[in-house]
PDB file of C-alpha atoms in Angstrom:
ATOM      1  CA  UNK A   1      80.025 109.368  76.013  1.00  0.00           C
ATOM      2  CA  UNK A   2      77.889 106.292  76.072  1.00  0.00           C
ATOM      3  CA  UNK A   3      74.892 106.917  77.772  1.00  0.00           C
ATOM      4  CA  UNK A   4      73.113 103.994  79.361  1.00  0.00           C
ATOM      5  CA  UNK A   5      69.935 103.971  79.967  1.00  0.00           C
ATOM      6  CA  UNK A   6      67.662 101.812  82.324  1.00  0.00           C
ATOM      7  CA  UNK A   7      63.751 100.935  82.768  1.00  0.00           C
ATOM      8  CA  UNK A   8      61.681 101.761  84.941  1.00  0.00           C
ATOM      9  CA  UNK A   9      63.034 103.483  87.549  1.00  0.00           C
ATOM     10  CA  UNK A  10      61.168 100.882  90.404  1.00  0.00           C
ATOM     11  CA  UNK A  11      59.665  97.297  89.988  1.00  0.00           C
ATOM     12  CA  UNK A  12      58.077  95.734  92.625  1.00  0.00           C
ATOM     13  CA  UNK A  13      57.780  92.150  92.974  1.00  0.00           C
ATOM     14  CA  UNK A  14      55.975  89.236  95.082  1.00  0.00           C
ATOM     15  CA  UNK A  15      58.850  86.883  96.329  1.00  0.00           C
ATOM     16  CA  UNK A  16      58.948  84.294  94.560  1.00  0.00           C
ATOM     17  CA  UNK A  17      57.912  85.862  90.829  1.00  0.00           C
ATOM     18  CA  UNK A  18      60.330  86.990  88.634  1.00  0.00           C
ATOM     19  CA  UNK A  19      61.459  90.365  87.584  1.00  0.00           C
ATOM     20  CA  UNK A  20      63.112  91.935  84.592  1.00  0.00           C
ATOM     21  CA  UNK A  21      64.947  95.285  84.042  1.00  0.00           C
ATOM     22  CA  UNK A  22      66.090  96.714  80.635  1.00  0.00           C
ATOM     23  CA  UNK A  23      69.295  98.576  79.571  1.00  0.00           C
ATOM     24  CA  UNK A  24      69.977 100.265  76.647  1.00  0.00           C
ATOM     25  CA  UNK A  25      72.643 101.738  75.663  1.00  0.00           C
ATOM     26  CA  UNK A  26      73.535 104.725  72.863  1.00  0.00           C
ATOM     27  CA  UNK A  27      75.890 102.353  71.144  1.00  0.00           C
ATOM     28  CA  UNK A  28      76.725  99.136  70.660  1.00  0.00           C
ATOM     29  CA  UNK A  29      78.942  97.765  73.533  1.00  0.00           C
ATOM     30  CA  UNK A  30      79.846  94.865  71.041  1.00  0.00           C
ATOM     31  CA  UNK A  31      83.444  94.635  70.735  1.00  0.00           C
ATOM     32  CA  UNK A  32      85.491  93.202  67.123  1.00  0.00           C
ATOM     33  CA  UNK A  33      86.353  90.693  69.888  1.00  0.00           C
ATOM     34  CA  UNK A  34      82.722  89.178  70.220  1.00  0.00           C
ATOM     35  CA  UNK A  35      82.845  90.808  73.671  1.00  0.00           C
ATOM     36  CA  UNK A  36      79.868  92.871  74.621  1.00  0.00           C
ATOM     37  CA  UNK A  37      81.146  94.872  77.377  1.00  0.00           C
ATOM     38  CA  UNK A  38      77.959  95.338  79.293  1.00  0.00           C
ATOM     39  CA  UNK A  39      77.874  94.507  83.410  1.00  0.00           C
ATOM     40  CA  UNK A  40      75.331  94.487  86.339  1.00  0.00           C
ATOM     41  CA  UNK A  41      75.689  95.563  89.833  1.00  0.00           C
ATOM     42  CA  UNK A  42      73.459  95.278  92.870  1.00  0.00           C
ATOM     43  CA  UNK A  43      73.600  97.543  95.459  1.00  0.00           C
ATOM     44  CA  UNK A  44      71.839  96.241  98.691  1.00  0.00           C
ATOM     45  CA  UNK A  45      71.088  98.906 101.546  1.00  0.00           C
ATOM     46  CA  UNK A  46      73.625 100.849 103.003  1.00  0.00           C
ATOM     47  CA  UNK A  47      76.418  98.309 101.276  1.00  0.00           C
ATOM     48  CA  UNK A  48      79.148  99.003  98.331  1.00  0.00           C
ATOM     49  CA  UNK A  49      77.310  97.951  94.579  1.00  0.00           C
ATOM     50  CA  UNK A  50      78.910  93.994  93.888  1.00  0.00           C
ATOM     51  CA  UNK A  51      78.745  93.176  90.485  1.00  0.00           C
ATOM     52  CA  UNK A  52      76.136  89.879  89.224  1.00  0.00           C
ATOM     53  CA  UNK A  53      76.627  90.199  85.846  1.00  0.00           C
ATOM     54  CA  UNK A  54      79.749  90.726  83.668  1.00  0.00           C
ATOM     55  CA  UNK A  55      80.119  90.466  79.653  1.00  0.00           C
ATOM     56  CA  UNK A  56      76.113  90.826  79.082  1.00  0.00           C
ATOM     57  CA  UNK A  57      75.854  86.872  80.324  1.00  0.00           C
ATOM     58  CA  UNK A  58      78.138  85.812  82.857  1.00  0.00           C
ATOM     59  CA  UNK A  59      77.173  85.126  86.273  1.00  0.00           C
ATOM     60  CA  UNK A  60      80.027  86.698  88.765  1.00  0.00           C
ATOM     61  CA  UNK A  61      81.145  84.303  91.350  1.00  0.00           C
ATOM     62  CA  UNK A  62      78.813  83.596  94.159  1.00  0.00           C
ATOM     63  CA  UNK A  63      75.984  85.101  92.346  1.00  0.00           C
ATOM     64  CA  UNK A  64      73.322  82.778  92.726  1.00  0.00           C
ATOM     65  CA  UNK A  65      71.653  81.195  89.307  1.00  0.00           C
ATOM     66  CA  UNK A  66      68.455  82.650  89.382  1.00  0.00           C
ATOM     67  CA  UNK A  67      70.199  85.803  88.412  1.00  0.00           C
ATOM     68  CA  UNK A  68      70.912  85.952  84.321  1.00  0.00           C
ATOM     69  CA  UNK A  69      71.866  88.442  81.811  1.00  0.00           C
ATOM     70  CA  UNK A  70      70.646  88.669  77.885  1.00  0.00           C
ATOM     71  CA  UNK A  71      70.842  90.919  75.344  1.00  0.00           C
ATOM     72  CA  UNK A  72      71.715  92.207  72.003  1.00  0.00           C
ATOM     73  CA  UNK A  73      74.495  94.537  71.277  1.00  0.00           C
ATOM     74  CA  UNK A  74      72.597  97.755  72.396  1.00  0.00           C
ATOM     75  CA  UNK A  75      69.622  96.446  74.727  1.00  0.00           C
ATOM     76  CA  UNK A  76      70.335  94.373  77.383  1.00  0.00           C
ATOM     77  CA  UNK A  77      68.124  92.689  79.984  1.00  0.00           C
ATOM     78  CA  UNK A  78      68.757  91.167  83.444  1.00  0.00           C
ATOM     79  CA  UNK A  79      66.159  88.751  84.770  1.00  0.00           C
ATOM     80  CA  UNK A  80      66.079  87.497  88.575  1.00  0.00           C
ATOM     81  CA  UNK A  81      64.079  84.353  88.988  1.00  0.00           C
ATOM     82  CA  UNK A  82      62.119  83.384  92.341  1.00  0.00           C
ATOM     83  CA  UNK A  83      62.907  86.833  93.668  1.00  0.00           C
ATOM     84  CA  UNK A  84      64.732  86.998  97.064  1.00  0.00           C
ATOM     85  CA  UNK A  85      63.980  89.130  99.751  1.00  0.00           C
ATOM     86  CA  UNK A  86      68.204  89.442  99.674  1.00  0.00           C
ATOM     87  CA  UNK A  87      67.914  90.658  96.021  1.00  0.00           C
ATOM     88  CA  UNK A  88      66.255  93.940  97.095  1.00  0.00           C
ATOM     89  CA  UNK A  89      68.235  96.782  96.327  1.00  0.00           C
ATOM     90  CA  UNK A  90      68.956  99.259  93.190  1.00  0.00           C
ATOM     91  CA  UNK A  91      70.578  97.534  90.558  1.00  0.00           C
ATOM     92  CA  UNK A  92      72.633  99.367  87.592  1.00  0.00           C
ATOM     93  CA  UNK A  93      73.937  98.499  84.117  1.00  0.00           C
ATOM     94  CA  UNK A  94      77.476  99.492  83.231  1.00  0.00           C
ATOM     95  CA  UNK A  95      79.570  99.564  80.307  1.00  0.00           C
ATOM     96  CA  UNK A  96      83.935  99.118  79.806  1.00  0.00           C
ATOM     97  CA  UNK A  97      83.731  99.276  76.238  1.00  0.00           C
ATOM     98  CA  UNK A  98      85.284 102.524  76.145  1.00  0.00           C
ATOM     99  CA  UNK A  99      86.242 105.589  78.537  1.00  0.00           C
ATOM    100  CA  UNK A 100      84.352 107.201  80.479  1.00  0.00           C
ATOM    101  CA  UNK A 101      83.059 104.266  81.938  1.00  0.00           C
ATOM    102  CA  UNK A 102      79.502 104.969  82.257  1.00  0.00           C
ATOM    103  CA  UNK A 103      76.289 103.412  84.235  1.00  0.00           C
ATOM    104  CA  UNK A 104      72.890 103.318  83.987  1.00  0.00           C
ATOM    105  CA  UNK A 105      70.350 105.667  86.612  1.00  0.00           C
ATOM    106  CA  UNK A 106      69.721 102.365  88.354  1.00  0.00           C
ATOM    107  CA  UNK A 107      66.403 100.022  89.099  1.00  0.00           C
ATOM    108  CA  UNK A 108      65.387  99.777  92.321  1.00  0.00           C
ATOM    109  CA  UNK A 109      63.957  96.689  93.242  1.00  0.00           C
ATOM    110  CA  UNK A 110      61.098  96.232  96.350  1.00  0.00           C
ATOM    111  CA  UNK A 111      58.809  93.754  97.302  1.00  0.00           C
ATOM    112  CA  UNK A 112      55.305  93.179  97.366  1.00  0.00           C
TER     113      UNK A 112
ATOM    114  CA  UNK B   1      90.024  87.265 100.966  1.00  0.00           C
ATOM    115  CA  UNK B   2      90.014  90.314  98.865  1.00  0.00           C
ATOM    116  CA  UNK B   3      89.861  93.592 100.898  1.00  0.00           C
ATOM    117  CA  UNK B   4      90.127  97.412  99.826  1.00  0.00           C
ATOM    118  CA  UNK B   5      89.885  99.976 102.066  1.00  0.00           C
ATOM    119  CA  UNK B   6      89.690 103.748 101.899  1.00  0.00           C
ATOM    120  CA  UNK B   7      90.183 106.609 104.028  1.00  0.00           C
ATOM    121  CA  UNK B   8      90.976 110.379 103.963  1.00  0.00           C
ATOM    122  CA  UNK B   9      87.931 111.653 104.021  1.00  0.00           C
ATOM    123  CA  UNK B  10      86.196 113.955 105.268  1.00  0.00           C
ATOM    124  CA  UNK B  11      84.847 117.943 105.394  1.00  0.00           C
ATOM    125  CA  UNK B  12      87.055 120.173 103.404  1.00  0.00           C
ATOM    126  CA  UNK B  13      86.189 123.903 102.571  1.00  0.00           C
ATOM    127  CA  UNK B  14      85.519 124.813  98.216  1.00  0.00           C
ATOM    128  CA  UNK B  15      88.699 125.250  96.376  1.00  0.00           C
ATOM    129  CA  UNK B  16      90.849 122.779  98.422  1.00  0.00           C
ATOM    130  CA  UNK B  17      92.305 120.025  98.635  1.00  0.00           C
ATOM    131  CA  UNK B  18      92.274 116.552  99.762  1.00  0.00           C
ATOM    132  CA  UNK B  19      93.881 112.600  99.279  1.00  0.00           C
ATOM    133  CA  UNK B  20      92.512 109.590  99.370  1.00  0.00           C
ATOM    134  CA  UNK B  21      94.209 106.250  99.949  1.00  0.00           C
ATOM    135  CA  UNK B  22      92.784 102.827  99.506  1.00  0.00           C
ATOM    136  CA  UNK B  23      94.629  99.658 100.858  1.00  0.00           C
ATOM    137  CA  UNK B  24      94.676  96.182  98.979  1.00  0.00           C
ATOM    138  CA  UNK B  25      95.243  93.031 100.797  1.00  0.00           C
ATOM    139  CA  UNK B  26      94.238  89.717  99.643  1.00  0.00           C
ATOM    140  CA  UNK B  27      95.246  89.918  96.214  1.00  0.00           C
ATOM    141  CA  UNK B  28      98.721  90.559  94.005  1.00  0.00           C
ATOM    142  CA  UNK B  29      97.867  94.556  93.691  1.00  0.00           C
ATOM    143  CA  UNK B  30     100.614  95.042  91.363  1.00  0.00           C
ATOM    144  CA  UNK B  31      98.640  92.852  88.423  1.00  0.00           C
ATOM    145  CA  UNK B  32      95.637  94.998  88.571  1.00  0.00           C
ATOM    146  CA  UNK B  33      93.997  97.985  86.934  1.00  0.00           C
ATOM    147  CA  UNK B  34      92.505 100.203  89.444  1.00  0.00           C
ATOM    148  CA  UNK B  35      89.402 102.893  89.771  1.00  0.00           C
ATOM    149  CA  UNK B  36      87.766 105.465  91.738  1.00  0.00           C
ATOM    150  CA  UNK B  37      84.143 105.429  91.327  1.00  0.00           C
ATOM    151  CA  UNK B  38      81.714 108.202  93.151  1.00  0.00           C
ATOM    152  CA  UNK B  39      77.784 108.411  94.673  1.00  0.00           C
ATOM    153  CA  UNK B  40      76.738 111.217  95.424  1.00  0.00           C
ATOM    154  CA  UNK B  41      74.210 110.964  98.012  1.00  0.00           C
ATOM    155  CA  UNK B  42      70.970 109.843  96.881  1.00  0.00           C
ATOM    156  CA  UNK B  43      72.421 109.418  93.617  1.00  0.00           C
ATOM    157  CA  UNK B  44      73.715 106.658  91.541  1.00  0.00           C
ATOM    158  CA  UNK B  45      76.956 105.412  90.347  1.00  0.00           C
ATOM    159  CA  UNK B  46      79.973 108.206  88.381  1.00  0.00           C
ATOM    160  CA  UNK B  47      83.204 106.635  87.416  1.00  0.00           C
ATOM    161  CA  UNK B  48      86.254 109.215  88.278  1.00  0.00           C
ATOM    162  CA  UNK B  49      89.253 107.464  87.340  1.00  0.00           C
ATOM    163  CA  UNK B  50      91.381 104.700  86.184  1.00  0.00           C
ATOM    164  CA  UNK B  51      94.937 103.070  86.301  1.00  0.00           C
ATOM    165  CA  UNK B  52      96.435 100.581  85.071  1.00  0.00           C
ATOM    166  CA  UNK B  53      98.317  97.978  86.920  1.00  0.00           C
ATOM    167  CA  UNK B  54     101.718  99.434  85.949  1.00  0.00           C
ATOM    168  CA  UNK B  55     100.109 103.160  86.175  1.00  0.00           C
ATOM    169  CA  UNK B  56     101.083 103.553  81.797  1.00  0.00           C
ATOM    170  CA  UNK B  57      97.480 103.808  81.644  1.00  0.00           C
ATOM    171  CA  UNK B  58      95.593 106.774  83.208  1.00  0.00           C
ATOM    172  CA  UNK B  59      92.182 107.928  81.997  1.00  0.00           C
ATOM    173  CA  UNK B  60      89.843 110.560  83.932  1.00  0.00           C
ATOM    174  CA  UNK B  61      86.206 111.493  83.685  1.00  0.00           C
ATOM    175  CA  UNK B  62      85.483 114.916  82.128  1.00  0.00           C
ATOM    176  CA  UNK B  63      84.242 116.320  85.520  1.00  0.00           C
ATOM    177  CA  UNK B  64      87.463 116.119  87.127  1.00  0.00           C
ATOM    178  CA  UNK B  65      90.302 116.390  85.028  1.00  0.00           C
ATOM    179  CA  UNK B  66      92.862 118.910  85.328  1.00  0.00           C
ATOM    180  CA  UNK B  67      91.745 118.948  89.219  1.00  0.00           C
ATOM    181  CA  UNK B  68      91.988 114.995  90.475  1.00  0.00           C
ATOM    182  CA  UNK B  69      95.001 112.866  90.350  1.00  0.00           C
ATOM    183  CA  UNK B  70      95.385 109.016  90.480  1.00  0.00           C
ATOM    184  CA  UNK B  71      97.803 107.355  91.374  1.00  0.00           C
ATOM    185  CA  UNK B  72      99.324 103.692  92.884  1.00  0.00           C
ATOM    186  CA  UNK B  73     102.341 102.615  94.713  1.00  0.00           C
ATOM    187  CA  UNK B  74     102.567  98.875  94.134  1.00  0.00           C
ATOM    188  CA  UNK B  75     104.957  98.116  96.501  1.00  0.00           C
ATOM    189  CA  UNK B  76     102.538  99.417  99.481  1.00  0.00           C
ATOM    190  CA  UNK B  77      99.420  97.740  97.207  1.00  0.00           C
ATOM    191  CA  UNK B  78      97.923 101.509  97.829  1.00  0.00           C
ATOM    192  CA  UNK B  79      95.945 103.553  95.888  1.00  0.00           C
ATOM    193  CA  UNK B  80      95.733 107.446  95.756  1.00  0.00           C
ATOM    194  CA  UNK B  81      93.334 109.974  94.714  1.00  0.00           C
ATOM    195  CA  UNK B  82      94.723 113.409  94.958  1.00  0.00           C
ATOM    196  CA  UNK B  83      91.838 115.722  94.889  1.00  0.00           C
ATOM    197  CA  UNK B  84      92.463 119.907  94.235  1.00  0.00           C
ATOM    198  CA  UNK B  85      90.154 122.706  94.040  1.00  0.00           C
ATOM    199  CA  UNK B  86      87.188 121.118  95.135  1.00  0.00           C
ATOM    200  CA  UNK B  87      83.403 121.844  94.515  1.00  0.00           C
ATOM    201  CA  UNK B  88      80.514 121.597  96.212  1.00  0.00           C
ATOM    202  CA  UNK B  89      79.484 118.841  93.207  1.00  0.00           C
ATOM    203  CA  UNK B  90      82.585 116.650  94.019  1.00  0.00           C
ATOM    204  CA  UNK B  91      80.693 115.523  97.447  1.00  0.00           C
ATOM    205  CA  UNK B  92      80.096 111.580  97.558  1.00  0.00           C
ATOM    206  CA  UNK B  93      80.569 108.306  98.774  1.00  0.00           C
ATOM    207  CA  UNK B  94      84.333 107.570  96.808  1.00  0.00           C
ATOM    208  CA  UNK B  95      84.957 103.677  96.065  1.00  0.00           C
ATOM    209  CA  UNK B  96      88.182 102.223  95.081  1.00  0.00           C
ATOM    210  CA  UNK B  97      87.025  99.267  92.705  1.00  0.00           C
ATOM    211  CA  UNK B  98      89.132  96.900  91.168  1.00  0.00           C
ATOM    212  CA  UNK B  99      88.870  96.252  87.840  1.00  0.00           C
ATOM    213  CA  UNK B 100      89.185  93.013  85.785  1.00  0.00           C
ATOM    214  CA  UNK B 101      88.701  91.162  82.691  1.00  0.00           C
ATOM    215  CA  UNK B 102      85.370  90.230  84.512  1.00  0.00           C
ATOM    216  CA  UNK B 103      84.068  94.005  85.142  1.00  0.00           C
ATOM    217  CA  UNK B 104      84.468  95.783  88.538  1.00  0.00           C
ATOM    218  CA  UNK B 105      84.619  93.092  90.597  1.00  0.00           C
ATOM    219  CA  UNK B 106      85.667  93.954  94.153  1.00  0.00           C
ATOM    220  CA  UNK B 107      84.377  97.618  95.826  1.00  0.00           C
ATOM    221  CA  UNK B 108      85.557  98.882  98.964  1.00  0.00           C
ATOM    222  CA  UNK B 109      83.279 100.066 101.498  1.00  0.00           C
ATOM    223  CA  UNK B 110      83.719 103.721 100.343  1.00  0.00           C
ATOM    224  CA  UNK B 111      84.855 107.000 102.254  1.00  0.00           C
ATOM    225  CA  UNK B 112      83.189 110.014 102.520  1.00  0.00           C
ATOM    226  CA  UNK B 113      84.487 113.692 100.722  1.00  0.00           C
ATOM    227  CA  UNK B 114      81.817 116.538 101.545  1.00  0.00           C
ATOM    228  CA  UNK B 115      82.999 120.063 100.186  1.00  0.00           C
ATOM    229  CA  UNK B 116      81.178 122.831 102.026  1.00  0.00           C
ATOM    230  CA  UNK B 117      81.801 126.147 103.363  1.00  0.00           C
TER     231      UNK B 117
END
C-alpha cells in the first residue's frame, strides 16, 4: 500500500500569514500519463472533508486562490495564503494512483 | 446541485449485519465511479470501497473484504454497502463520495455504523 505521510500533526497560524503542510508519499504518485495523482481535502468542524486540491496543482471549483498545491512526484506541499478563519479545520493528502486508495493522518489547522 | 445522501445506520450487535444506501440527485449517477470512505471517530480518513459507473469495476480495502459488499443500481442512482460480520473496528462515520477524473469530489454528509455488544 502507499502510505502517505503528512507534517506536523498541528500548525497554528495568525490570520492573515500563510501556512504550509507537507505530504510525502512511499512512492511516486507520478503516472506514465504526466498525472501525479495526489489530492487535498479540508475537513471543517463537524462537516464531510471537500476536496481543494486535485492532481498535485489544481484548484477544485470554488476553492478560493489563496489555496495552491506543489510538489514533486513523492513530496507534495499545500500552501494557504492570508489564512482564513474559514480555512480552519484538518486537512489530508490523498492518493488515486493505485488501490487502496490511501490518505494522509491529516494537519490540523488553528489560529493564533 | 449535487446531493448524496446516506442512511442505514445505526447500532448493530458484533458478527452482524447491516446495509447502507446512499441517494444521488443532481447529477447523471449512471456515468460515475462510486466509493465508500470511513472515520472512525476521532480518527482520520479509510477508503472501503469502490465501483465503477457500470459496477465492471469493484475494488475493496484489505480490512473488509470477504465481509463488505458494494454495490449500485443506476436506475434508482443508489448506492449500497452491504456490511456482514461486523467488528467492533468497523465503527465510523461512512461517506459515499463520488469519484472523478478530478479526485473525490462530492461527500455526503455521512451515516453512522457503531458495532457494540
Amino acid at each position: 500500500d502507499i502510505v502517505m505521510t503528512q507534517a506536523p500533526l498541528s500548525v497554528s497560524v495568525t490570520p492573515g500569514e500563510s501556512a504550509s503542510i507537507s505530504c510525502r508519499s512511499s512512492k511516486s504518485l507520478l503516472h506514465s500519463n504526466g498525472i501525479t495523482y495526489v489530492y487535498w481535502y479540508l475537513q471543517k468542524p463537524g462537516k464531510s472533508p471537500q476536496l481543494l486540491i486535485y492532481r498535485m496543482s489544481n484548484l477544485a471549483s470554488g476553492v478560493p486562490d489563496r489555496f495552491s498545491g506543489s510538489g514533486s512526484e513523492t513530496d507534495f506541499t499545500l500552501k494557504i495564503s492570508r489564512v482564513e478563519a474559514e480555512d480552519v479545520g484538518i486537512y489530508y493528502c490523498g492518493q488515486l494512483l493505485e488501490n487502496p486508495r490511501t490518505f494522509g493522518g491529516g494537519t490540523k489547522l488553528e489560529l493564533k | 446541485e449535487v446531493q448524496l445522501v446516506e442512511s442505514g445506520g445505526g447500532l448493530v450487535q458484533p458478527g452482524r449485519s447491516l446495509k447502507l444506501s446512499c441517494v444521488a440527485s443532481g447529477f447523471t449517477f449512471s456515468n460515475y465511479g462510486m466509493n465508500w470512505i470511513r472515520q472512525a471517530p476521532g480518527k482520520g480518513l479509510e477508503w472501503v470501497a469502490y465501483i465503477s459507473s457500470g459496477s465492471s469495476y469493484i475494488y475493496y480495502a484489505e480490512t473488509v473484504k470477504g465481509r463488505f459488499t458494494i454495490s449500485r443500481d443506476n436506475a434508482k442512482n443508489t448506492l449500497y454497502l452491504q456490511m456482514t460480520s461486523l467488528r467492533s473496528e468497523d465503527t465510523a462515520l461512512y461517506y459515499c463520495v463520488r469519484h472523478t477524473a478530478r479526485g473525490l469530489d462530492y461527500w455526503g454528509q455521512g451515516v453512522m455504523v457503531t458495532v457494540s455488544s
